[in-house]
mmCIF file of C-alpha atoms and ligand atoms in Angstrom:
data_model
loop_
_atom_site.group_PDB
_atom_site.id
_atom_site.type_symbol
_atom_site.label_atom_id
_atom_site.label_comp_id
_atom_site.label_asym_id
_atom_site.label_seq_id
_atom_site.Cartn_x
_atom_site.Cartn_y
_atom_site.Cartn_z
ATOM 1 C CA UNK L 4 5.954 -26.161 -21.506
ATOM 2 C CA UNK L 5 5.813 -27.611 -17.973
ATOM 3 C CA UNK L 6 3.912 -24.822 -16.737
ATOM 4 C CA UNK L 7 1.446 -25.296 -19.461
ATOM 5 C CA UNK L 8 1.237 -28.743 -18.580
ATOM 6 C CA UNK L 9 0.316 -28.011 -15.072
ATOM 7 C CA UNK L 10 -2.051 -25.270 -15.790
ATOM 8 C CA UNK L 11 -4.365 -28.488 -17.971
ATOM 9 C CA UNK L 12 -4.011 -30.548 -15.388
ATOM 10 C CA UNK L 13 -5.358 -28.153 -12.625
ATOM 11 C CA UNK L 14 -7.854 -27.353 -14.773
ATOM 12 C CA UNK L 15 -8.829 -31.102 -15.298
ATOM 13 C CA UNK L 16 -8.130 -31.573 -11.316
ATOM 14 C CA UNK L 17 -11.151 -28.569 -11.134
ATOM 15 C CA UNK L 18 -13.579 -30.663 -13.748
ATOM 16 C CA UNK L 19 -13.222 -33.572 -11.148
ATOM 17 C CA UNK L 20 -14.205 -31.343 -7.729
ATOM 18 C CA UNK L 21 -16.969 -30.522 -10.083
ATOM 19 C CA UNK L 22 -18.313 -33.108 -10.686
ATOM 20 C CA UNK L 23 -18.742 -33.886 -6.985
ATOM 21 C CA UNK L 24 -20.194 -30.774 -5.583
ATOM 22 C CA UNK L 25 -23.236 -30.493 -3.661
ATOM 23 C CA UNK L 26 -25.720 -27.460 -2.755
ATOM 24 C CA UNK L 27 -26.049 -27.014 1.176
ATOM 25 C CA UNK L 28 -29.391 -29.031 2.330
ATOM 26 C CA UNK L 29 -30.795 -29.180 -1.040
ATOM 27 C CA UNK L 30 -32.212 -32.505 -2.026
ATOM 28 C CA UNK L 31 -31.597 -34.245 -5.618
ATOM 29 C CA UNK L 32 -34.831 -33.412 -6.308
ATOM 30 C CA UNK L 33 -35.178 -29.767 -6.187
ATOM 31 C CA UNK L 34 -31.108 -29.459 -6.898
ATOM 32 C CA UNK L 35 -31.645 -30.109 -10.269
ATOM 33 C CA UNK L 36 -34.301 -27.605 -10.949
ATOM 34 C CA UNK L 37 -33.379 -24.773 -8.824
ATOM 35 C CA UNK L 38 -32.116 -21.453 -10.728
ATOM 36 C CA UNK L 39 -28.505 -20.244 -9.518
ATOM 37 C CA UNK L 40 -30.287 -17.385 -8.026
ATOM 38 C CA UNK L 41 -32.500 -19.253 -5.634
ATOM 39 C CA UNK L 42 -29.854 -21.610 -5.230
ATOM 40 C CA UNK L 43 -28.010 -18.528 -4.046
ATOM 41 C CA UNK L 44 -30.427 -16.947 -1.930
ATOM 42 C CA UNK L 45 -31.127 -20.494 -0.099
ATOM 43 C CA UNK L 46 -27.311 -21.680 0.581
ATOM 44 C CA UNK L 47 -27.422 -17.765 2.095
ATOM 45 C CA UNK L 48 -30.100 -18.779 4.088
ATOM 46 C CA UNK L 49 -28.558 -22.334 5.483
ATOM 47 C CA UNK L 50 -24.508 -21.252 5.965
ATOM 48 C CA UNK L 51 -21.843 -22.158 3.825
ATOM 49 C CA UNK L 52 -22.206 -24.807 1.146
ATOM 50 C CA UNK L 53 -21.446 -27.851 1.490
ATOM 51 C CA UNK L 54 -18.620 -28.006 -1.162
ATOM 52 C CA UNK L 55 -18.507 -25.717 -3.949
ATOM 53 C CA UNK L 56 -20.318 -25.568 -7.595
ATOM 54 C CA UNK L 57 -17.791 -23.989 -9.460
ATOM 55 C CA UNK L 58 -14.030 -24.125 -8.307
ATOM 56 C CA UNK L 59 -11.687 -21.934 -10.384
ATOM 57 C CA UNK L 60 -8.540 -21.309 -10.808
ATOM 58 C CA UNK L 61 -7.036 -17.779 -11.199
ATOM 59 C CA UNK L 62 -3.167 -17.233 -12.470
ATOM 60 C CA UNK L 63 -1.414 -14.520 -11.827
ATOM 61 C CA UNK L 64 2.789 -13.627 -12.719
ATOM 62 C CA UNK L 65 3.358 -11.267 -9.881
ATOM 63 C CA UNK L 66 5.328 -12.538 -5.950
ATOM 64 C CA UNK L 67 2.322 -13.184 -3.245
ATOM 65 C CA UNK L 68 2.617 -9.954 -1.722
ATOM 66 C CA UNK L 69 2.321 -7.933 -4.758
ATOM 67 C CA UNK L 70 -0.418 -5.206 -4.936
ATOM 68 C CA UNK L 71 -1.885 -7.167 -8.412
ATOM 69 C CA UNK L 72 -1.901 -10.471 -6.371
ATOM 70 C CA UNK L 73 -3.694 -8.863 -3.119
ATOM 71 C CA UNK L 74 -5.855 -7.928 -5.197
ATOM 72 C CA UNK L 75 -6.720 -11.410 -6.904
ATOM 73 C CA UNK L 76 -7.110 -12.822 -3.458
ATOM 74 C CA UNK L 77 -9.226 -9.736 -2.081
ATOM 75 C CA UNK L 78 -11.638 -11.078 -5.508
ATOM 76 C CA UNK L 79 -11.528 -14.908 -4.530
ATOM 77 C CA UNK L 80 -12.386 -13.911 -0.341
ATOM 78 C CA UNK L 81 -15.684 -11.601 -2.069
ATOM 79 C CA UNK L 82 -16.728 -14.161 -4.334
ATOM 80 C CA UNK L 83 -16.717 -16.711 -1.980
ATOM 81 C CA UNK L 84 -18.285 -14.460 0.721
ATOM 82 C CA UNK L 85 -21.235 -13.576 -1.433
ATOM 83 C CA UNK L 86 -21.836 -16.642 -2.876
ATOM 84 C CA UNK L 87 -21.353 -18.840 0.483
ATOM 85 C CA UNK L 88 -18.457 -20.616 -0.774
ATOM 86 C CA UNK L 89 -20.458 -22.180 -3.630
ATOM 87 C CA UNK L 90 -17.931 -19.877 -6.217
ATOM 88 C CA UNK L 91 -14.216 -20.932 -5.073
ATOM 89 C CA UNK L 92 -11.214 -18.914 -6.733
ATOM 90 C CA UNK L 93 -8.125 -20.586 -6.599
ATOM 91 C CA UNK L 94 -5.434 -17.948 -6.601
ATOM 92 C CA UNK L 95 -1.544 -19.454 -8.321
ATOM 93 C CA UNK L 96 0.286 -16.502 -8.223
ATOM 94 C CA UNK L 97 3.963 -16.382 -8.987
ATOM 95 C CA UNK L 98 3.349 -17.190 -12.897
ATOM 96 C CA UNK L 99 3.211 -21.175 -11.652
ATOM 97 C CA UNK L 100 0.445 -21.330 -14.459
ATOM 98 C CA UNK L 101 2.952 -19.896 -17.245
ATOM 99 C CA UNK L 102 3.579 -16.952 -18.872
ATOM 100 C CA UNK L 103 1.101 -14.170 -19.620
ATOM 101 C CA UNK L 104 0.732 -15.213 -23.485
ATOM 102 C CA UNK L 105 0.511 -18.541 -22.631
ATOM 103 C CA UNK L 106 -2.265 -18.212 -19.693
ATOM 104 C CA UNK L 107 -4.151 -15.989 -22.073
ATOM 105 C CA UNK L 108 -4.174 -18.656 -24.872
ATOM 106 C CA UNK L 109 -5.358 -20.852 -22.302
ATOM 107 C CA UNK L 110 -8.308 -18.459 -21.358
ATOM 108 C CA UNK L 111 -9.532 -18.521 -24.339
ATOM 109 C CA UNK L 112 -10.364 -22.354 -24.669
ATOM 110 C CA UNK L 113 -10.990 -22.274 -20.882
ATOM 111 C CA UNK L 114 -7.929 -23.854 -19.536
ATOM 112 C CA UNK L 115 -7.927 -20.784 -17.268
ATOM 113 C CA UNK L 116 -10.452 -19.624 -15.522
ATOM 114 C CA UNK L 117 -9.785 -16.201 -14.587
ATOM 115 C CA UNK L 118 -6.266 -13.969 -14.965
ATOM 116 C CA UNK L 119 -4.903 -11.085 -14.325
ATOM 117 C CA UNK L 120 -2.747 -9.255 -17.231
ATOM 118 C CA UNK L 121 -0.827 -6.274 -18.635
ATOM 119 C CA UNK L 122 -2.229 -4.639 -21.764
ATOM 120 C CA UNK L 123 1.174 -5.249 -23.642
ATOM 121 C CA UNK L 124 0.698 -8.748 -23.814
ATOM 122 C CA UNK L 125 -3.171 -8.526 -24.378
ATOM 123 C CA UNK L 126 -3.407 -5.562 -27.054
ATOM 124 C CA UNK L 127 -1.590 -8.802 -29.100
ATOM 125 C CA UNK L 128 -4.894 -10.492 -28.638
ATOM 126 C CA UNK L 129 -7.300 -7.011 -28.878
ATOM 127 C CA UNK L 130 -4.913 -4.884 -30.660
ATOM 128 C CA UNK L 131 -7.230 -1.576 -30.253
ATOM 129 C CA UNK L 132 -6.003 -1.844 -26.591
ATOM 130 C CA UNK L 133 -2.401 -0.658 -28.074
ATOM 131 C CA UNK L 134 -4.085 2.859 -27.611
ATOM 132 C CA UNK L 135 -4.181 2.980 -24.430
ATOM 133 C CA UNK L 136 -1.009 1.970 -23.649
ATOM 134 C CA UNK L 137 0.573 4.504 -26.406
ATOM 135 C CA UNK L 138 4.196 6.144 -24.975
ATOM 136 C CA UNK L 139 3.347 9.382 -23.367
ATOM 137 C CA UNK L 140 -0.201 9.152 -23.895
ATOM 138 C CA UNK L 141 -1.258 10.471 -20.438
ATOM 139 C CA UNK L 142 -0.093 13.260 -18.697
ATOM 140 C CA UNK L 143 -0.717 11.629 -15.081
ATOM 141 C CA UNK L 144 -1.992 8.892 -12.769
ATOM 142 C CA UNK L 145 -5.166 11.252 -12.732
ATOM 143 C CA UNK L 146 -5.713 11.407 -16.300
ATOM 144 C CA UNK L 147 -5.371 7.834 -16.876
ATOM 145 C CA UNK L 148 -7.893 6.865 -14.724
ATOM 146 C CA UNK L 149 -10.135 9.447 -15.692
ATOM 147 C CA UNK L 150 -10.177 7.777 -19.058
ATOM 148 C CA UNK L 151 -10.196 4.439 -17.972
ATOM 149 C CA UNK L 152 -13.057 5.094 -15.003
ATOM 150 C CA UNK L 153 -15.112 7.748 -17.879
ATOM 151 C CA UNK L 154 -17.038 6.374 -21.011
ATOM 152 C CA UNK L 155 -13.498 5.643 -23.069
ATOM 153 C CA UNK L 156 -12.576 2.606 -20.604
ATOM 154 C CA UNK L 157 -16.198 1.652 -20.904
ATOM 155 C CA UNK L 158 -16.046 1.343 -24.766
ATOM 156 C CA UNK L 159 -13.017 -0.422 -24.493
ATOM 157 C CA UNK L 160 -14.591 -3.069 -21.869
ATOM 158 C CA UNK L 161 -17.163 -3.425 -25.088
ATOM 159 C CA UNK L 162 -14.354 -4.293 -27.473
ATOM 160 C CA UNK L 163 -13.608 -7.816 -27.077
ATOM 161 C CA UNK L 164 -16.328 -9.157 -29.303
ATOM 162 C CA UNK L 165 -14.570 -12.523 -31.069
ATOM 163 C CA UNK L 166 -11.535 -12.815 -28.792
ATOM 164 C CA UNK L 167 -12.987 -15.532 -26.282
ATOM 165 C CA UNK L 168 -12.004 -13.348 -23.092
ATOM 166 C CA UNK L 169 -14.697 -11.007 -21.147
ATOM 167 C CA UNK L 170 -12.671 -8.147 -19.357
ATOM 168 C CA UNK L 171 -13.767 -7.578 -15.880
ATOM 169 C CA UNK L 172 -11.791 -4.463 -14.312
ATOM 170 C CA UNK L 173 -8.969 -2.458 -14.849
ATOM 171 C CA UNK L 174 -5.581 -2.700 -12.605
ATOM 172 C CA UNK L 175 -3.017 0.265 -11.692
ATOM 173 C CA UNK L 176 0.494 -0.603 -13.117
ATOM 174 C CA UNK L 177 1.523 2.864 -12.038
ATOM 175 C CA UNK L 178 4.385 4.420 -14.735
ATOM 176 C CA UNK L 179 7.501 2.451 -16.773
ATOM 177 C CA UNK L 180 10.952 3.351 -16.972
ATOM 178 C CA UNK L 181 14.084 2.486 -18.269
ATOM 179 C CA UNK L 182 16.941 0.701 -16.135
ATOM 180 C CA UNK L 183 20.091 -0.572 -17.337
ATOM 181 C CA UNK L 184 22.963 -2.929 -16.116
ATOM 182 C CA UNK L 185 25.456 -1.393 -17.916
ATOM 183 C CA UNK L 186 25.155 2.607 -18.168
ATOM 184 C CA UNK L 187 23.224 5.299 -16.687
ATOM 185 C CA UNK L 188 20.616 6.464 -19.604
ATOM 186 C CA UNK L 189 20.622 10.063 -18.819
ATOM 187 C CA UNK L 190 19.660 11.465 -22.813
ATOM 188 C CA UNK L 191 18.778 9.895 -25.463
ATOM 189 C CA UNK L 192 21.886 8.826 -26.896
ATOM 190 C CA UNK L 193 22.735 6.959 -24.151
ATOM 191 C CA UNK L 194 20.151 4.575 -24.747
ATOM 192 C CA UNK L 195 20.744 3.937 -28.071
ATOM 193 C CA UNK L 196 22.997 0.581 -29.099
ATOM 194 C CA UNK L 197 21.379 -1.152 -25.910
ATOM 195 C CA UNK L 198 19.748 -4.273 -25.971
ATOM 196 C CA UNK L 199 16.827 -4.098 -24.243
ATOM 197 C CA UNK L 200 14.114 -6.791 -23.033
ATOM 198 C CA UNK L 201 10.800 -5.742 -23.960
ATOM 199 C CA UNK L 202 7.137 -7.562 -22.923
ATOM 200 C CA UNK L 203 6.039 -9.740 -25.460
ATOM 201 C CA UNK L 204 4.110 -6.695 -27.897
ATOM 202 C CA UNK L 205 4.137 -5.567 -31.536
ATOM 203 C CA UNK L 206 4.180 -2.324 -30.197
ATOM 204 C CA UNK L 207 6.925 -2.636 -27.167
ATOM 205 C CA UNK L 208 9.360 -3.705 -29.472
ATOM 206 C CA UNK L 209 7.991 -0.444 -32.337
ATOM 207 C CA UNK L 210 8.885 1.890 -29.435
ATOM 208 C CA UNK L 211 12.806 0.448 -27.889
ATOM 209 C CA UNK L 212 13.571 0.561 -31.862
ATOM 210 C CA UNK L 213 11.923 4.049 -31.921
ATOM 211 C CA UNK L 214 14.480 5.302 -29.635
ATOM 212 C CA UNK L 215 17.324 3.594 -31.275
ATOM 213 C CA UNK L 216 18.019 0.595 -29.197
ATOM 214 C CA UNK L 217 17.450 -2.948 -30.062
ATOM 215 C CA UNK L 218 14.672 -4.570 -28.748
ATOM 216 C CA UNK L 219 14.373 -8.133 -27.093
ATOM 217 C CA UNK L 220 10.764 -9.501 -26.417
ATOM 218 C CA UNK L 221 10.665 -11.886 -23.619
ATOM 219 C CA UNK L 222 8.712 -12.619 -20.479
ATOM 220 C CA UNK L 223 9.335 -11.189 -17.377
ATOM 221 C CA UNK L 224 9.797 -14.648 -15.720
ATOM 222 C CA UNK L 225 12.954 -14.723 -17.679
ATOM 223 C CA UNK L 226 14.157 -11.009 -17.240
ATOM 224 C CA UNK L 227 16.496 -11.319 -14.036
ATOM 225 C CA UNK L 228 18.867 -14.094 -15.475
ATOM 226 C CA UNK L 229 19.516 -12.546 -19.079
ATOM 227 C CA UNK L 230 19.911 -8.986 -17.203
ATOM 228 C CA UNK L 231 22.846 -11.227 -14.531
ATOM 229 C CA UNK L 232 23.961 -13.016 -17.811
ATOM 230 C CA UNK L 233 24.290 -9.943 -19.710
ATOM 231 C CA UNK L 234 22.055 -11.351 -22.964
ATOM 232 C CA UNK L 235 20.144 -8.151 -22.281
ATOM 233 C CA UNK L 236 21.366 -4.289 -21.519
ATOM 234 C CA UNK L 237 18.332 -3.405 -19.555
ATOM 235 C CA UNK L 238 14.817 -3.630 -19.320
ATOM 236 C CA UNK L 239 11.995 -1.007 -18.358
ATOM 237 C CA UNK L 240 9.286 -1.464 -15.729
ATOM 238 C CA UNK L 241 7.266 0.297 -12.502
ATOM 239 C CA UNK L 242 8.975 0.835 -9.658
ATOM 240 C CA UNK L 243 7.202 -2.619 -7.808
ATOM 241 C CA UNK L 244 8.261 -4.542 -10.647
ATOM 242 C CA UNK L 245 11.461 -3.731 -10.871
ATOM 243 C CA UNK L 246 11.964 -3.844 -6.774
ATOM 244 C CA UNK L 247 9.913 -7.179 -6.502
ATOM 245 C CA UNK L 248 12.327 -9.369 -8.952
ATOM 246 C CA UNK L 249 15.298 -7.852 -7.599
ATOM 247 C CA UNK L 250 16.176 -6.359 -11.014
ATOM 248 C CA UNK L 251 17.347 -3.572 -9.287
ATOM 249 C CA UNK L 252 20.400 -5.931 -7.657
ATOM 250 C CA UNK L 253 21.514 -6.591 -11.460
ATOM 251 C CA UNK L 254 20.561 -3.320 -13.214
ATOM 252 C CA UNK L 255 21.558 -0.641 -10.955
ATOM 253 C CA UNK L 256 20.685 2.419 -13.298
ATOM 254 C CA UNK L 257 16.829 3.395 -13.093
ATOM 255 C CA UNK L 258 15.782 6.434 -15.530
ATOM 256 C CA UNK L 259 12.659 8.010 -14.605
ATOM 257 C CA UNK L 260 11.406 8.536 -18.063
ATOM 258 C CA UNK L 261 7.728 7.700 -17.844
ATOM 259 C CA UNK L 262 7.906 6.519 -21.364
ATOM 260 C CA UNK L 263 3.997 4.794 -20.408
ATOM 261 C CA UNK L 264 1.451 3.964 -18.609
ATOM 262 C CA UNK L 265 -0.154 0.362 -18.939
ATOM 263 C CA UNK L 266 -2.667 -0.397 -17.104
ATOM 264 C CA UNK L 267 -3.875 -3.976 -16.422
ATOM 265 C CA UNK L 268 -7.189 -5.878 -16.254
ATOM 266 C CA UNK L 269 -8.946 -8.751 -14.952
ATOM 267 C CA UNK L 270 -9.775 -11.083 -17.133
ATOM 268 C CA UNK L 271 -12.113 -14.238 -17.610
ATOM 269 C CA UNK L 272 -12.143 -16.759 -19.982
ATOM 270 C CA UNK L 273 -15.280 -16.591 -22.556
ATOM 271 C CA UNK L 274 -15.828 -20.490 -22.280
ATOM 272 C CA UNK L 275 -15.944 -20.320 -18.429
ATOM 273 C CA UNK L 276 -18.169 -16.898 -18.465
ATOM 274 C CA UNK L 277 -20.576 -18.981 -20.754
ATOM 275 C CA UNK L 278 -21.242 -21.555 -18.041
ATOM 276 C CA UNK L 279 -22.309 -19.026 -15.407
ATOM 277 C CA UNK L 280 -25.479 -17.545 -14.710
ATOM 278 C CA UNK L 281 -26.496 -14.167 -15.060
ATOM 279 C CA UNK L 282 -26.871 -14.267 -11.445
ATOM 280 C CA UNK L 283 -23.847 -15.455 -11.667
ATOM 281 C CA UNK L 284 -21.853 -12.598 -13.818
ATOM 282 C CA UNK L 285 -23.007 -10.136 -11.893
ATOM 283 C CA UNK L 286 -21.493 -10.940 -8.753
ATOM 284 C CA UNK L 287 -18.108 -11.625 -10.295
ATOM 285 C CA UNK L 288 -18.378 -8.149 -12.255
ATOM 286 C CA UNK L 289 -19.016 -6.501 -8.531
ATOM 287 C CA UNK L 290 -16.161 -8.417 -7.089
ATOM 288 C CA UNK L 291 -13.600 -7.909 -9.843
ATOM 289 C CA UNK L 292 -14.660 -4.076 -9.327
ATOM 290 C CA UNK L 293 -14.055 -4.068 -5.574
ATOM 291 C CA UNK L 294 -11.003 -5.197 -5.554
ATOM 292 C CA UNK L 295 -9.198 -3.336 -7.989
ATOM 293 C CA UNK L 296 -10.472 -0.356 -5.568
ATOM 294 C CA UNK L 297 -8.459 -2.445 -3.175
ATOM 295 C CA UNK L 298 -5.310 -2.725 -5.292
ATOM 296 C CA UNK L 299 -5.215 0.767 -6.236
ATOM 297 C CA UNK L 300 -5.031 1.664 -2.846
ATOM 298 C CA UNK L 301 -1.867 -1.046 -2.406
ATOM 299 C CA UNK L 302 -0.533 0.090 -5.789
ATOM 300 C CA UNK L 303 0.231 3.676 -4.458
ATOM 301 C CA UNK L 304 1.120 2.709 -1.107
ATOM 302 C CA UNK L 305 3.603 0.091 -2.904
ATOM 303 C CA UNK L 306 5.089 1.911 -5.436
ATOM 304 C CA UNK L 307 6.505 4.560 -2.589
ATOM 305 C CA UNK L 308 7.652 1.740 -0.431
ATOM 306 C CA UNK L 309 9.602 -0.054 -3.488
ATOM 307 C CA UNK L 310 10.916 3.236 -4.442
ATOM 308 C CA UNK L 311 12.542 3.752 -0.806
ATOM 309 C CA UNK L 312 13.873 0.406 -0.980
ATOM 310 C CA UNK L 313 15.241 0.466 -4.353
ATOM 311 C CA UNK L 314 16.988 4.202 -3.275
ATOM 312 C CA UNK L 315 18.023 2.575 -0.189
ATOM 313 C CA UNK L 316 20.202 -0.297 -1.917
ATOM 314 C CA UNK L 317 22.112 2.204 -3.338
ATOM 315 C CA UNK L 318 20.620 2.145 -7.138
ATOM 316 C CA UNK L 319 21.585 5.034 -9.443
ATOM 317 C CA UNK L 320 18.090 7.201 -9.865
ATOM 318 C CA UNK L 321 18.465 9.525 -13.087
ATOM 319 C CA UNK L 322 15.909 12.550 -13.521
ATOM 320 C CA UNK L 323 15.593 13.560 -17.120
ATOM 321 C CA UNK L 324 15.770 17.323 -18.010
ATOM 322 C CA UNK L 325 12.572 18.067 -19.509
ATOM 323 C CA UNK L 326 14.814 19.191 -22.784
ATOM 324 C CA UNK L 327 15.641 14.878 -22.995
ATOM 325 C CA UNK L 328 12.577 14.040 -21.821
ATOM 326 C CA UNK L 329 11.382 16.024 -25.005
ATOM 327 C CA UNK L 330 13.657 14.092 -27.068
ATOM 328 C CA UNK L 331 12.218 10.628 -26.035
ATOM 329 C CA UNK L 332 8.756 11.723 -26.595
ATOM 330 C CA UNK L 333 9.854 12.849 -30.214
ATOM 331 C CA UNK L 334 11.622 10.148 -31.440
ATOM 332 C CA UNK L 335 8.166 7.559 -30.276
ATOM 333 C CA UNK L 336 5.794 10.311 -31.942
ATOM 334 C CA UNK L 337 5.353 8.505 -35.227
ATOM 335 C CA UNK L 338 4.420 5.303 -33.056
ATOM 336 C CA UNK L 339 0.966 7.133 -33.305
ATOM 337 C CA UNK L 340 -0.106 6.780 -36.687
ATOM 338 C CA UNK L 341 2.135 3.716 -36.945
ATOM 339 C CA UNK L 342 0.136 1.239 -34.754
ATOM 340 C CA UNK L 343 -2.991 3.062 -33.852
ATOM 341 C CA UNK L 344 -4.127 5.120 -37.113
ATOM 342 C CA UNK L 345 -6.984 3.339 -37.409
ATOM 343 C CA UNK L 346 -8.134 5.428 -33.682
ATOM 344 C CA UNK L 347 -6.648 8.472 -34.053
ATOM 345 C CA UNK L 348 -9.837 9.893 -32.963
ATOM 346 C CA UNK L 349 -10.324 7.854 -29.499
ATOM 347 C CA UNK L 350 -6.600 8.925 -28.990
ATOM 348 C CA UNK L 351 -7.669 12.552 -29.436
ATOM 349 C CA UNK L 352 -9.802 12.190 -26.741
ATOM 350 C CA UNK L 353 -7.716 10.965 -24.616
ATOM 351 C CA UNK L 354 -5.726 13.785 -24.721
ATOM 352 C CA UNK L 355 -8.887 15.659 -24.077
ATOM 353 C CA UNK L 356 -9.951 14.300 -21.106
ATOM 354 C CA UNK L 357 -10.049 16.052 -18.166
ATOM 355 C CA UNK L 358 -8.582 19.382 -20.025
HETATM 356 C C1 GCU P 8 4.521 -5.627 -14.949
HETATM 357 C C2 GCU P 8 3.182 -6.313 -15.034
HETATM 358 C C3 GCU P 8 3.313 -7.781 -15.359
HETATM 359 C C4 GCU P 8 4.164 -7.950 -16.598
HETATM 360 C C5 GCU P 8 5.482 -7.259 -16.413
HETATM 361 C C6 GCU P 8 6.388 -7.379 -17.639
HETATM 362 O O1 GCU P 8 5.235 -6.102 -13.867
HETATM 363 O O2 GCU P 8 2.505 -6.177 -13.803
HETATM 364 O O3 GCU P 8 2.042 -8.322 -15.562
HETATM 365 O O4 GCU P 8 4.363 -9.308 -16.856
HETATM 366 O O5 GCU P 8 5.261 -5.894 -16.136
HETATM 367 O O6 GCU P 8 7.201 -6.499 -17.826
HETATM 368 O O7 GCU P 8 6.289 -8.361 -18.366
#
């Protein structure tokens, strides 16, 4: 509720700086009637702008040196380079701004400017995204972002007609996995009974119950405490993830399952896209695209480094046999038809790609 609080008042903070900006050497007169783009091309011309046209703000849930966060920061420094700091992104990482759900709401009236989420969360906003984060839907990193870079990710960029949010790139989150405080989950039995926290999806909490273990939706702000208070069993999450919050010091048994991939975008809010040029749009598109190039490249890099760490503490790493491995990707089969009938077809090409 605070957080929500504070997120409103930074963005009424922004209305105010606003209100006051100025275009470098541009008088009243020919500020007014100036297009964005010669704007543009003129504070290029004269150096950096006096102070900024548009200040926004830009929340994101992951620790400052996280790949996802990098990345937000590599957008704000190539926004404000190309537009001469007359776009200014203000980066609160560390989930300071609230919970994905709640940032997301805010997005959509324009509380938020910009964000950067997981596609559990959002899929409860554009549920056709649920496909692409289906258990054991792609075989590989590769095939992932084959789909995702190829004409499938495109059509889903096209898909958020009506929900007030314009998606702007797409983010590694590398593979999830189980981990548990209480006992290693080395088949499938072992897993079943558990309480275990799930993100805040329809489709999250469809697939723990899938594999027999009870689910408990909550955000990952909160995770850490109900693992050390034992109100959950486990939880599941990429290797950063689960190194960055230290759930590894309270949940020492990590199952490399792969039970998903979900990948993550960039998003901005519809209200705040609507007040920007063309111009505009363009360069924030170009921006958002650069620098999830940039975080891929930290996402692999990081995910290798948290894995060494997390190994080095002394954490319990379980391979599956491919026999249980099997077993998990049975018992989520009928998630399929259950939440993504309606797509069957897009999911069959999915599997296609790249075959
Ligand atoms: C990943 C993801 C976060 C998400 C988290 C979760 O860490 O990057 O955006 O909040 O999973 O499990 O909730």
């Amino acid at each position: 509720m605070r957080r929500e609080l504070l997120g409103l008042l930074l963005a009424a903070g922004m209305a105010v700086v606003l209100s006051g900006c100025k275009k470098p050497d541009q008088t009243a007169e020919n500020g007014s009637s100036s297009s964005d783009r010669t704007a543009a091309v003129e504070g290029a011309g004269k150096g950096m702008w006096e102070s900024p046209e548009f200040v926004f703000t830009y929340a994101e849930n992951q620790a400052e040196d996280y790949p996802t966060t990098q990345g937000a920061y590599k957008f704000a420094e190539l926004i404000s380079q190309k537009t001469n700091g007359r776009i200014l992104i203000n980066v609160q990482a560390g989930g300071i701004l609230g919970d994905e759900k709640s940032v997301c709401e805010q997005l959509q009236f324009g509380g938020i400017d910009f964000m950067r989420i997981s596609l559990s969360p959002l899929s409860e906003f554009v549920p056709k995204l649920n496909v692409l984060q289906l258990p054991y839907l792609y075989r590989d990193a590769d095939h992932m972002w084959q789909v995702l870079d190829g004409t499938i990710g495109k059509d889903f960029m096209n898909s958020f007609e009506g929900s007030d949010l314009v998606p702007l790139s797409w983010y590694d989150a590398g593979a999830r996995n189980f981990y548990s405080s209480v006992r290693p989950i080395r088949k499938l039995e072992d897993i079943r009974g558990l309480k275990i926290r799930v993100q805040e999806s329809e489709m999250m909490i469809g697939m723990v119950e899938a594999l027999g273990a009870s689910p408990a939706p909550m955000p990952y702000a909160e995770v850490y405490s109900a693992l050390q208070t034992g109100t959950i069993d486990g939880a599941e999450n990429n290797w950063p993830s689960y190194e960055s919050t230290s759930h590894y010091e309270v949940a020492k048994y990590y199952t490399l399952d792969e039970h998903n991939r979900v990948p993550e975008m960039q998003l901005c809010s519809q209200p705040t896209w609507d007040k920007l040029s063309e111009f505009d749009r363009k360069i924030i598109k170009e921006c958002a695209l650069e620098s999830a190039e940039y975080e891929r490249r930290l996402w692999s890099e990081r995910e290798k480094e948290s894995e060494k760490k997390v190994r080095s503490e002394g954490c319990q790493i379980i391979e599956l046999s491919p026999e249980e491995k099997q077993k998990f990707q049975d018992a989520v089969k009928p998630m399929y038809q259950r939440y993504c009938s309606d797509y069957m077809d897009i999911v069959d090409a999915i599997i296609e790609t790249g075959r």
